[in-house]
Short mmCIF file of C-alpha atoms in Angstrom, two decimals:
data_model
loop_
_atom_site.label_atom_id
_atom_site.label_comp_id
_atom_site.label_asym_id
_atom_site.label_seq_id
_atom_site.Cartn_x
_atom_site.Cartn_y
_atom_site.Cartn_z
CA UNK K 32 111.60 81.30 50.88
CA UNK K 33 113.80 80.96 47.80
CA UNK K 34 116.02 77.86 48.06
CA UNK K 35 119.05 80.10 47.37
CA UNK K 36 118.49 82.18 50.47
CA UNK K 37 118.88 81.56 54.16
CA UNK K 38 116.78 84.62 54.91
CA UNK K 39 114.03 86.22 52.88
CA UNK K 40 116.07 89.42 52.77
CA UNK K 41 118.30 91.60 54.89
CA UNK K 42 115.46 93.81 56.10
CA UNK K 43 113.62 93.97 59.37
CA UNK K 44 111.07 91.46 58.11
CA UNK K 45 113.71 88.74 58.05
CA UNK K 46 113.71 88.15 61.80
CA UNK K 47 111.68 88.59 64.96
CA UNK K 48 111.66 91.69 67.18
CA UNK K 49 111.42 91.43 70.98
CA UNK K 50 107.87 91.65 72.24
CA UNK K 51 108.56 94.94 73.98
CA UNK K 52 111.10 97.67 73.30
CA UNK K 53 111.51 100.81 75.36
CA UNK K 54 111.30 104.12 73.49
CA UNK K 55 111.74 107.68 74.59
CA UNK K 56 109.06 110.02 73.18
CA UNK K 57 109.52 113.75 72.90
CA UNK K 58 107.82 114.32 76.25
CA UNK K 59 110.69 112.52 77.98
CA UNK K 60 108.57 109.81 79.61
CA UNK K 61 109.54 106.19 78.99
CA UNK K 62 106.87 104.02 77.35
CA UNK K 63 106.70 100.64 75.66
CA UNK K 64 105.34 99.81 72.25
CA UNK K 65 104.51 96.42 70.83
CA UNK K 66 106.38 94.63 68.07
CA UNK K 67 103.79 95.56 65.41
CA UNK K 68 104.35 99.26 66.08
CA UNK K 69 108.13 98.81 65.89
CA UNK K 70 107.75 97.00 62.57
CA UNK K 71 105.62 99.83 61.22
CA UNK K 72 107.72 102.71 62.44
CA UNK K 73 111.30 101.47 62.78
CA UNK K 74 113.72 99.87 60.38
CA UNK K 75 117.32 100.16 61.51
CA UNK K 76 118.63 98.24 58.53
CA UNK K 77 121.34 100.42 56.93
CA UNK K 78 120.70 103.12 59.57
CA UNK K 79 123.47 105.71 59.81
CA UNK K 80 124.79 107.40 62.93
CA UNK K 81 123.02 110.62 61.92
CA UNK K 82 119.70 108.82 61.46
CA UNK K 83 119.99 107.09 64.82
CA UNK K 84 120.90 110.34 66.56
CA UNK K 85 117.96 112.12 64.94
CA UNK K 86 115.54 109.44 66.14
CA UNK K 87 116.94 109.62 69.67
CA UNK K 88 116.84 113.43 69.63
CA UNK K 89 113.22 113.43 68.42
CA UNK K 90 112.23 110.86 71.02
CA UNK K 91 111.26 108.22 68.49
CA UNK K 92 113.80 105.76 69.90
CA UNK K 93 116.10 105.40 72.85
CA UNK K 94 119.60 103.95 72.95
CA UNK K 95 118.11 101.09 74.96
CA UNK K 96 115.63 100.29 72.18
CA UNK K 97 118.31 100.52 69.50
CA UNK K 98 120.64 98.28 71.52
CA UNK K 99 117.91 95.69 72.00
CA UNK K 100 117.15 95.80 68.28
CA UNK K 101 120.76 94.99 67.42
CA UNK K 102 121.03 92.31 70.11
CA UNK K 103 117.93 90.61 68.76
CA UNK K 104 119.29 90.87 65.23
CA UNK K 105 122.51 89.20 66.38
CA UNK K 106 120.49 86.39 67.92
CA UNK K 107 118.18 85.86 64.95
CA UNK K 108 120.54 86.58 62.06
CA UNK K 109 124.04 85.81 63.31
CA UNK K 110 123.36 82.82 65.53
CA UNK K 111 120.27 81.43 63.78
CA UNK K 112 118.87 82.38 60.36
CA UNK K 113 121.83 82.97 58.06
CA UNK K 114 124.21 81.86 60.84
CA UNK K 115 126.90 84.34 59.83
CA UNK K 116 128.73 83.62 63.11
CA UNK K 117 130.41 87.02 63.26
CA UNK K 118 129.88 87.88 66.93
CA UNK K 119 132.03 85.87 69.32
CA UNK K 120 130.53 87.33 72.50
CA UNK K 121 127.85 89.88 73.41
CA UNK K 122 128.28 92.34 76.23
CA UNK K 123 125.95 91.38 79.12
CA UNK K 124 126.05 95.02 80.23
CA UNK K 125 125.11 96.55 76.87
CA UNK K 126 121.50 97.35 77.78
CA UNK K 127 122.42 98.83 81.15
CA UNK K 128 125.07 101.02 79.46
CA UNK K 129 122.42 102.21 77.00
CA UNK K 130 120.02 103.04 79.84
CA UNK K 131 122.66 105.21 81.54
CA UNK K 132 123.26 107.05 78.28
CA UNK K 133 119.49 107.57 77.87
CA UNK K 134 119.37 109.06 81.35
CA UNK K 135 122.17 111.43 80.38
CA UNK K 136 120.26 112.49 77.29
CA UNK K 137 117.14 113.13 79.36
CA UNK K 138 119.25 115.31 81.66
CA UNK K 139 120.42 117.34 78.67
CA UNK K 140 123.88 115.79 78.32
CA UNK K 141 124.82 114.45 74.88
CA UNK K 142 128.50 113.59 74.62
CA UNK K 143 128.74 113.76 70.85
CA UNK K 144 127.76 111.92 67.67
CA UNK K 145 128.50 108.50 69.18
CA UNK K 146 126.26 109.00 72.22
CA UNK K 147 124.08 105.89 72.53
CA UNK K 148 125.41 104.27 69.32
CA UNK K 149 126.02 100.48 69.49
CA UNK K 150 129.50 99.40 68.35
CA UNK K 151 131.08 95.96 67.88
CA UNK K 152 134.84 95.56 68.32
CA UNK K 153 137.30 92.88 67.28
CA UNK K 154 138.24 90.24 69.86
CA UNK K 155 141.90 91.24 70.01
CA UNK K 156 141.10 94.57 71.68
CA UNK K 157 141.06 94.72 75.49
CA UNK K 158 137.80 95.62 77.21
CA UNK K 159 137.83 95.83 81.00
CA UNK K 160 134.39 94.36 81.51
CA UNK K 161 132.80 90.90 81.59
CA UNK K 162 133.99 89.99 78.08
CA UNK K 163 137.18 88.11 77.25
CA UNK K 164 139.93 89.20 74.88
CA UNK K 165 141.32 86.12 73.15
CA UNK K 166 142.28 86.90 69.53
CA UNK K 167 140.05 83.89 68.81
CA UNK K 168 142.46 81.48 70.49
CA UNK K 169 141.38 78.77 72.93
CA UNK K 170 144.78 79.25 74.57
CA UNK K 171 143.66 82.70 75.73
CA UNK K 172 140.26 81.68 77.14
CA UNK K 173 139.59 83.44 80.43
CA UNK K 174 141.64 86.51 79.56
CA UNK K 175 139.53 89.31 81.00
CA UNK K 176 141.49 92.52 80.70
CA UNK K 177 142.15 94.56 83.81
CA UNK K 178 142.19 97.75 81.77
CA UNK K 179 140.50 99.00 78.62
CA UNK K 180 142.58 99.42 75.51
CA UNK K 181 143.23 103.15 75.10
CA UNK K 182 140.83 103.41 72.16
CA UNK K 183 138.11 101.60 74.12
CA UNK K 184 138.42 104.16 76.89
CA UNK K 185 137.91 106.89 74.29
CA UNK K 186 134.98 104.96 72.83
CA UNK K 187 133.27 104.78 76.21
CA UNK K 188 134.00 108.46 76.88
CA UNK K 189 132.36 109.30 73.55
CA UNK K 190 129.15 107.62 74.77
CA UNK K 191 129.15 104.56 72.52
CA UNK K 192 127.46 101.34 73.64
CA UNK K 193 129.95 98.48 73.54
CA UNK K 194 127.67 95.81 72.10
CA UNK K 195 130.10 92.89 71.95
CA UNK K 196 133.21 91.35 70.43
CA UNK K 197 133.59 90.00 66.91
CA UNK K 198 135.24 86.84 65.66
CA UNK K 199 138.46 87.04 63.66
CA UNK K 200 141.03 84.96 61.88
CA UNK K 201 142.86 83.52 64.89
CA UNK K 202 145.76 85.68 66.07
CA UNK K 203 144.79 88.10 63.29
CA UNK K 204 145.63 85.44 60.68
CA UNK K 205 149.20 85.02 61.89
CA UNK K 206 149.02 81.38 62.94
CA UNK K 207 149.28 79.15 59.86
CA UNK K 208 150.32 79.29 56.22
CA UNK K 209 147.25 77.14 55.42
CA UNK K 210 144.63 79.09 57.40
CA UNK K 211 141.08 79.88 56.39
CA UNK K 212 140.30 83.55 56.99
CA UNK K 213 137.51 84.11 59.47
CA UNK K 214 138.17 80.88 61.39
CA UNK K 215 139.29 80.75 65.00
CA UNK K 216 139.48 77.89 67.45
CA UNK K 217 137.31 79.83 69.88
CA UNK K 218 134.77 81.28 67.46
CA UNK K 219 134.62 78.86 64.53
CA UNK K 220 134.06 80.05 60.94
CA UNK K 221 132.56 83.43 60.10
CA UNK K 222 130.72 83.62 56.78
CA UNK K 223 130.18 86.32 54.18
CA UNK K 224 126.62 87.70 54.47
CA UNK K 225 126.37 88.35 50.72
CA UNK K 226 126.89 84.71 49.76
CA UNK K 227 127.40 82.66 52.85
CA UNK K 228 129.53 79.88 51.42
CA UNK K 229 132.05 82.63 50.61
CA UNK K 230 134.80 83.90 52.86
CA UNK K 231 134.45 87.25 54.71
CA UNK K 232 138.23 87.74 54.42
CA UNK K 233 140.26 88.73 57.43
CA UNK K 234 141.52 89.13 59.83
CA UNK K 235 138.74 91.53 60.86
CA UNK K 236 136.28 89.00 59.50
CA UNK K 237 133.66 89.26 62.21
CA UNK K 238 133.61 93.04 62.24
CA UNK K 239 133.29 93.15 58.45
CA UNK K 240 130.48 90.60 58.31
CA UNK K 241 128.64 92.09 61.31
CA UNK K 242 128.64 95.68 60.06
CA UNK K 243 127.61 94.51 56.58
CA UNK K 244 124.76 92.43 58.02
CA UNK K 245 123.51 95.35 60.14
CA UNK K 246 124.31 93.74 63.48
CA UNK K 247 125.64 97.06 64.80
CA UNK K 248 125.83 100.67 63.70
CA UNK K 249 129.62 100.69 63.25
CA UNK K 250 132.57 98.46 64.08
CA UNK K 251 136.26 98.46 64.86
CA UNK K 252 138.79 96.21 63.17
CA UNK K 253 142.58 96.02 63.25
CA UNK K 254 145.08 95.77 60.42
CA UNK K 255 148.68 94.74 59.94
CA UNK K 256 148.39 94.17 56.20
CA UNK K 257 144.91 94.12 54.68
CA UNK K 258 142.95 93.08 57.77
CA UNK K 259 140.62 96.10 57.70
CA UNK K 260 140.50 96.98 54.03
CA UNK K 261 140.15 93.46 52.64
CA UNK K 262 137.14 92.39 54.78
CA UNK K 263 135.64 95.82 54.19
CA UNK K 264 136.03 95.29 50.45
CA UNK K 265 134.45 91.83 50.26
CA UNK K 266 131.67 92.79 52.69
CA UNK K 267 130.65 95.94 50.82
CA UNK K 268 131.88 98.40 53.45
CA UNK K 269 133.92 101.51 53.94
CA UNK K 270 137.11 100.69 55.83
CA UNK K 271 139.79 103.09 57.04
CA UNK K 272 143.26 101.89 57.93
CA UNK K 273 144.63 105.04 59.56
CA UNK K 274 148.21 106.22 59.44
CA UNK K 275 150.12 104.20 62.03
CA UNK K 276 150.22 106.58 64.98
CA UNK K 277 146.80 108.18 64.51
CA UNK K 278 145.12 105.64 66.81
CA UNK K 279 146.74 104.08 69.86
CA UNK K 280 147.59 100.36 69.90
CA UNK K 281 147.84 100.06 73.72
CA UNK K 282 145.79 97.10 74.92
CA UNK K 283 145.54 95.41 71.52
CA UNK K 284 147.00 91.92 71.05
CA UNK K 285 149.82 92.71 68.62
CA UNK K 286 151.46 91.40 65.51
CA UNK K 287 153.68 94.30 64.48
CA UNK K 288 154.78 97.45 66.27
CA UNK K 289 155.70 98.81 62.86
CA UNK K 290 152.46 98.15 60.97
CA UNK K 291 149.60 97.51 63.44
CA UNK K 292 146.68 99.88 63.79
CA UNK K 293 142.99 99.67 64.62
CA UNK K 294 140.47 101.49 62.44
CA UNK K 295 136.79 102.08 61.59
CA UNK K 296 134.58 99.79 59.52
CA UNK K 297 131.22 101.28 58.51
CA UNK K 298 128.54 101.34 55.84
CA UNK K 299 129.24 104.95 54.85
CA UNK K 300 132.25 107.24 54.62
CA UNK K 301 130.48 109.66 56.97
CA UNK K 302 130.12 107.09 59.75
CA UNK K 303 133.72 105.93 59.32
CA UNK K 304 134.90 109.55 59.52
CA UNK K 305 132.92 110.12 62.74
CA UNK K 306 134.52 107.11 64.42
CA UNK K 307 137.99 107.97 63.08
CA UNK K 308 138.00 111.37 64.76
CA UNK K 309 136.54 110.15 68.04
CA UNK K 310 139.45 107.76 68.67
CA UNK K 311 142.33 109.80 67.24
CA UNK K 312 144.38 110.91 70.24
CA UNK K 313 147.83 110.91 71.80
CA UNK K 314 148.49 107.99 74.14
CA UNK K 315 151.51 108.24 76.47
CA UNK K 316 151.66 104.42 76.50
CA UNK K 317 152.10 104.22 72.73
CA UNK K 318 155.06 106.35 71.69
CA UNK K 319 154.20 106.23 68.00
CA UNK K 320 151.09 108.35 68.65
CA UNK K 321 153.46 111.30 69.18
CA UNK K 322 153.67 111.39 65.38
CA UNK K 323 149.98 112.30 65.27
CA UNK K 324 150.32 115.38 67.47
CA UNK K 325 149.23 118.40 65.48
CA UNK K 326 148.28 116.19 62.53
CA UNK K 327 145.19 114.38 63.78
CA UNK K 328 141.66 115.79 63.73
CA UNK K 329 138.81 115.40 66.17
CA UNK K 330 136.23 115.91 63.44
CA UNK K 331 136.98 114.35 60.06
CA UNK K 332 133.44 115.03 58.88
CA UNK K 333 134.64 118.56 58.05
CA UNK K 334 136.30 117.05 55.02
CA UNK K 335 133.21 115.40 53.54
CA UNK K 336 132.92 117.10 50.16
CA UNK K 337 130.85 115.83 47.24
CA UNK K 338 133.20 117.78 44.96
CA UNK K 339 136.26 116.30 46.65
CA UNK K 340 137.60 114.73 43.45
CA UNK K 341 137.57 117.94 41.43
CA UNK K 342 141.09 118.86 40.35
CA UNK K 343 142.71 115.99 42.24
CA UNK K 344 145.58 114.15 40.61
CA UNK K 345 145.01 110.44 41.14
CA UNK K 346 147.41 107.62 40.31
CA UNK K 347 145.77 104.47 39.01
CA UNK K 348 147.55 101.15 39.60
CA UNK K 349 147.88 99.84 36.06
CA UNK K 350 148.53 96.23 37.10
CA UNK K 351 144.79 95.89 37.72
CA UNK K 352 143.88 97.05 34.21
CA UNK K 353 144.87 93.67 32.80
CA UNK K 354 143.98 91.27 35.60
CA UNK K 355 142.84 87.68 35.17
CA UNK K 356 139.12 88.35 35.79
CA UNK K 357 137.54 90.44 32.97
CA UNK K 358 134.48 91.29 35.09
CA UNK K 359 136.69 92.75 37.81
CA UNK K 360 138.73 94.71 35.27
CA UNK K 361 135.50 96.13 33.84
CA UNK K 362 134.37 97.17 37.33
CA UNK K 363 137.74 98.82 37.91
CA UNK K 364 137.52 100.75 34.64
CA UNK K 365 134.04 101.93 35.58
CA UNK K 366 135.41 103.26 38.88
CA UNK K 367 138.17 105.11 37.02
CA UNK K 368 135.48 106.63 34.80
CA UNK K 369 133.71 107.89 37.94
CA UNK K 370 136.93 109.63 39.00
CA UNK K 371 137.23 111.35 35.64
CA UNK K 372 133.56 112.31 35.48
CA UNK K 373 133.93 114.02 38.84
CA UNK K 374 136.90 116.14 37.88
CA UNK K 375 139.89 114.01 38.81
CA UNK K 376 143.01 113.92 36.65
CA UNK K 377 144.00 110.27 36.24
CA UNK K 378 147.58 109.07 35.71
CA UNK K 379 148.52 105.40 35.29
CA UNK K 380 151.25 104.28 37.71
CA UNK K 381 152.96 101.02 38.66
CA UNK K 382 153.35 101.06 42.45
CA UNK K 383 153.08 97.30 42.95
CA UNK K 384 156.03 96.60 40.67
CA UNK K 385 158.24 98.40 43.20
CA UNK K 386 156.64 97.20 46.44
CA UNK K 387 155.89 93.53 45.69
CA UNK K 388 159.57 92.53 46.03
CA UNK K 389 159.49 93.76 49.64
CA UNK K 390 157.05 91.03 50.75
CA UNK K 391 159.60 88.57 52.13
CA UNK K 392 161.24 91.27 54.24
CA UNK K 393 157.83 92.38 55.52
CA UNK K 394 156.96 88.86 56.64
CA UNK K 395 160.28 88.53 58.45
CA UNK K 396 159.64 91.81 60.29
CA UNK K 397 156.21 90.55 61.35
CA UNK K 398 157.66 87.31 62.72
CA UNK K 399 160.21 89.17 64.84
CA UNK K 400 157.77 91.76 66.11
CA UNK K 401 154.99 89.25 66.75
CA UNK K 402 157.17 87.22 69.09
CA UNK K 403 158.40 90.32 70.90
CA UNK K 404 154.98 91.99 71.14
CA UNK K 405 152.94 88.94 72.06
CA UNK K 406 155.37 87.92 74.81
CA UNK K 407 155.10 91.40 76.31
CA UNK K 408 151.29 91.44 76.06
CA UNK K 409 150.81 87.97 77.55
CA UNK K 410 153.26 88.54 80.39
CA UNK K 411 150.98 91.27 81.76
CA UNK K 412 147.64 89.70 80.80
CA UNK K 413 145.20 87.54 82.73
CA UNK K 414 145.54 84.76 80.17
CA UNK K 415 146.45 81.21 81.18
CA UNK K 416 149.45 81.35 78.85
CA UNK K 417 152.21 83.90 79.39
CA UNK K 418 154.31 83.65 76.23
CA UNK K 419 154.24 82.61 72.60
CA UNK K 420 156.10 79.45 73.60
CA UNK K 421 153.28 78.57 75.99
CA UNK K 422 150.64 79.26 73.30
CA UNK K 423 152.41 76.79 71.01
CA UNK K 424 152.59 74.20 73.80
CA UNK K 425 148.90 74.66 74.63
CA UNK K 426 147.90 74.16 71.00
CA UNK K 427 150.01 71.01 70.73
CA UNK K 428 148.51 69.58 73.92
CA UNK K 429 144.96 70.44 72.79
CA UNK K 430 145.44 69.78 69.08
CA UNK K 431 142.03 68.20 68.44
CA UNK K 432 140.22 71.38 69.48
CA UNK K 433 142.84 74.09 68.90
CA UNK K 434 144.15 72.86 65.54
CA UNK K 435 141.55 70.60 63.90
CA UNK K 436 142.02 71.94 60.35
CA UNK K 437 145.37 73.71 60.11
CA UNK K 438 148.37 73.99 62.36
CA UNK K 439 150.62 76.75 63.70
CA UNK K 440 153.57 77.07 61.32
CA UNK K 441 153.77 80.86 61.71
CA UNK K 442 153.70 80.69 65.51
CA UNK K 443 156.58 78.22 65.40
CA UNK K 444 158.64 80.18 62.86
CA UNK K 445 158.11 83.37 64.88
CA UNK K 446 159.21 81.66 68.09
CA UNK K 447 162.52 80.78 66.41
CA UNK K 448 163.33 84.43 65.76
CA UNK K 449 165.88 86.20 67.95
CA UNK K 450 165.74 89.73 69.36
CA UNK K 451 164.88 93.01 67.68
CA UNK K 452 168.56 93.93 68.02
CA UNK K 453 169.59 91.30 65.48
CA UNK K 454 171.03 92.25 62.10
CA UNK K 455 168.46 90.01 60.38
CA UNK K 456 165.63 92.03 61.86
CA UNK K 457 167.18 95.43 61.21
CA UNK K 458 167.94 94.57 57.58
CA UNK K 459 164.40 93.28 57.00
CA UNK K 460 162.91 96.35 58.66
CA UNK K 461 164.94 98.72 56.50
CA UNK K 462 163.86 96.92 53.34
CA UNK K 463 160.18 96.63 54.29
CA UNK K 464 159.79 100.25 55.39
CA UNK K 465 161.46 101.46 52.18
CA UNK K 466 157.85 101.38 50.95
CA UNK K 467 157.56 104.85 52.49
CA UNK K 468 160.17 106.29 50.17
CA UNK K 469 158.69 104.45 47.18
CA UNK K 470 155.22 105.91 47.80
CA UNK K 471 156.54 109.39 48.63
CA UNK K 472 158.65 109.44 45.45
CA UNK K 473 155.73 108.28 43.32
CA UNK K 474 153.40 110.90 44.79
CA UNK K 475 156.01 113.63 44.38
CA UNK K 476 157.11 112.68 40.86
CA UNK K 477 153.58 112.72 39.47
CA UNK K 478 152.26 115.40 41.89
CA UNK K 479 149.58 112.95 43.07
CA UNK K 480 147.02 113.42 45.80
CA UNK K 481 146.43 109.65 46.08
CA UNK K 482 147.07 106.30 44.46
CA UNK K 483 144.05 104.11 43.72
CA UNK K 484 143.44 100.47 42.91
CA UNK K 485 141.14 97.54 43.54
CA UNK K 486 141.24 96.85 47.28
CA UNK K 487 141.23 93.07 47.02
CA UNK K 488 139.91 90.31 44.80
CA UNK K 489 136.43 88.83 44.96
CA UNK K 490 135.54 86.72 47.97
CA UNK K 491 136.63 83.09 47.62
CA UNK K 492 134.83 79.95 48.78
CA UNK K 493 135.33 78.98 52.42
CA UNK K 494 137.78 76.07 52.54
CA UNK K 495 138.98 75.09 55.99
CA UNK K 496 140.66 71.98 54.56
CA UNK K 497 142.94 73.63 52.00
CA UNK K 498 142.86 77.16 53.34
CA UNK K 499 142.52 80.46 51.48
CA UNK K 500 143.33 80.85 47.83
CA UNK K 501 144.38 83.98 45.98
CA UNK K 502 141.86 85.78 43.77
CA UNK K 503 144.30 88.58 42.85
CA UNK K 504 143.85 92.35 42.74
CA UNK K 505 145.13 93.01 46.29
CA UNK K 506 146.36 96.55 47.05
CA UNK K 507 146.89 96.45 50.82
CA UNK K 508 150.65 95.91 51.17
CA UNK K 509 152.16 99.23 49.99
CA UNK K 510 150.27 101.31 52.57
CA UNK K 511 150.67 98.59 55.21
CA UNK K 512 154.46 98.43 54.94
CA UNK K 513 154.72 102.22 54.84
CA UNK K 514 152.32 102.74 57.74
CA UNK K 515 150.31 105.06 55.49
CA UNK K 516 146.52 105.61 55.38
CA UNK K 517 144.29 103.50 53.17
CA UNK K 518 140.55 103.96 52.63
CA UNK K 519 138.33 101.51 50.75
CA UNK K 520 134.87 102.35 49.41
CA UNK K 521 132.35 100.01 47.73
CA UNK K 522 133.10 99.89 43.99
CA UNK K 523 130.40 97.53 42.72
CA UNK K 524 129.44 93.88 42.36
CA UNK K 525 130.44 90.85 40.33
CA UNK K 526 127.99 87.93 40.58
CA UNK K 527 126.45 89.67 43.64
CA UNK K 528 129.84 89.75 45.38
CA UNK K 529 131.01 93.25 46.41
CA UNK K 530 134.43 94.75 45.76
CA UNK K 531 136.12 97.86 47.09
CA UNK K 532 138.06 100.71 45.51
CA UNK K 533 141.11 102.00 47.39
CA UNK K 534 142.56 105.43 48.08
CA UNK K 535 146.13 105.47 49.46
CA UNK K 536 148.07 108.59 50.42
CA UNK K 537 151.03 109.92 52.35
CA UNK K 538 151.26 109.88 56.16
CA UNK K 539 148.38 111.67 57.92
CA UNK K 540 146.63 112.55 54.66
CA UNK K 541 143.31 111.21 55.97
CA UNK K 542 141.52 114.57 55.37
CA UNK K 543 142.31 114.55 51.65
CA UNK K 544 141.61 110.84 51.28
CA UNK K 545 138.25 111.26 53.01
CA UNK K 546 137.36 114.09 50.62
CA UNK K 547 138.07 111.88 47.61
CA UNK K 548 136.51 108.74 49.09
CA UNK K 549 133.33 110.59 50.00
CA UNK K 550 133.05 112.16 46.55
CA UNK K 551 133.52 108.73 44.96
CA UNK K 552 130.92 107.20 47.27
CA UNK K 553 128.35 109.91 46.57
CA UNK K 554 128.91 109.70 42.81
CA UNK K 555 128.80 105.90 42.59
CA UNK K 556 126.42 104.80 45.41
CA UNK K 557 127.50 101.15 45.30
CA UNK K 558 126.69 100.07 48.86
CA UNK K 559 123.86 97.50 48.98
CA UNK K 560 122.69 95.47 51.95
CA UNK K 561 123.45 91.72 51.76
CA UNK K 562 120.80 89.23 50.67
CA UNK K 563 122.24 86.22 52.53
CA UNK K 564 122.32 84.04 49.40
CA UNK K 565 123.47 80.46 49.85
CA UNK K 566 125.63 80.41 46.68
CA UNK K 567 126.26 82.28 43.43
CA UNK K 568 124.03 80.13 41.20
#
């Protein structure tokens, strides 16, 4: 083993397989095969949904076998080996769920493309099972939801296997101004599987690291501002932050009613598109999903087009053309060249110059809405704390365990906010959401189909003492404040660290963005499995 690696590589050879795995041959009779046969015939590393479905359809594998493969990989790679620490809890019922789905397949019932596919979800999304929902906070230990989040109900109906919950930046990184992304008091520090002394970003840190490290087929993250697209970018993934209103937020521990949404994190645009459509639906409990009626799609794979960039007018954020890191700028210019080579018309624009001044108003909105939303969630939950005030008190009483590295400045500042009827809140909301008009005007003025930029800077070193530091090149805020869709696709590597390339569009323009993102992905092919290096040298 090279001294720079924690694992020999990211392939099947890097860890042990259970002695016996159940498979389902074409004749329909269950058999077992030994580990040597699995090693010869099966490698689920980088496996897509289509590939897994084909193997189940042909009888080469069952959902039970696939689920066991991923569970063993979590044990050997996430908890031991590279010790990525991305999974906060595994579902004790995962294998039994998979067996039921195998029985359905044997009986001729296949629910759709997610039937039998193992999925990991972020630990701020309610699951009415034996797993807790804590947002990574010790204060919420024991919170077992009485009802699935709306999207989890859809996920189960689609036939997915809920494999477990992923770690996150505690309270979706809305606890401290000195936080380290990917750290929670319940789950500890998640690491980046590409170079494990580097940060996986957040707040969907665990989902990003787990999907990148092949601990599941696909994952679900949540975003308020950057929490899907940034960890997708630094973990070499495709991430989709949908238009706010495309996916329900019912049963998700909130930050912002204005900006929150869950979304897919996957290794390919195709897999992300499959998951996006499966969970896009109207929810009577989340009024904002009314906006998606008549605009959402059940099958976004219809828009996968290798020629999807041809004739598209694409705005390029020019602030990133003269950034502080020459290697990143070079990567960005290469991505722009890919757009041009595939028929896109490129126009330089300056979106960030107009939206950056809105940041203070955005943060104020989040403080107000966090207090309001969290109090409402906790009041109806099975958590030991019933309000933000009680969370703060718990953390103070249990400071050694709950706040060993950084404190809770944002929780405290949010608690001081008044009601959503206040003038302070309304003024901040009007200013923050003016990002919609800014983006709409830019798109209209230049007749653009999308605006593109670097998704986020390169992953930084994990520092739980000083907290995160800025590496520049972030493009998450405009779409976040507007509630507009944002897709990131792997753009390339700098010193073996991945970066993403972003596509941002108007409300409910996911079909067009998916066309362009897929065409970019197919033309560039920049996704590579992580090597679990210990450092960059």
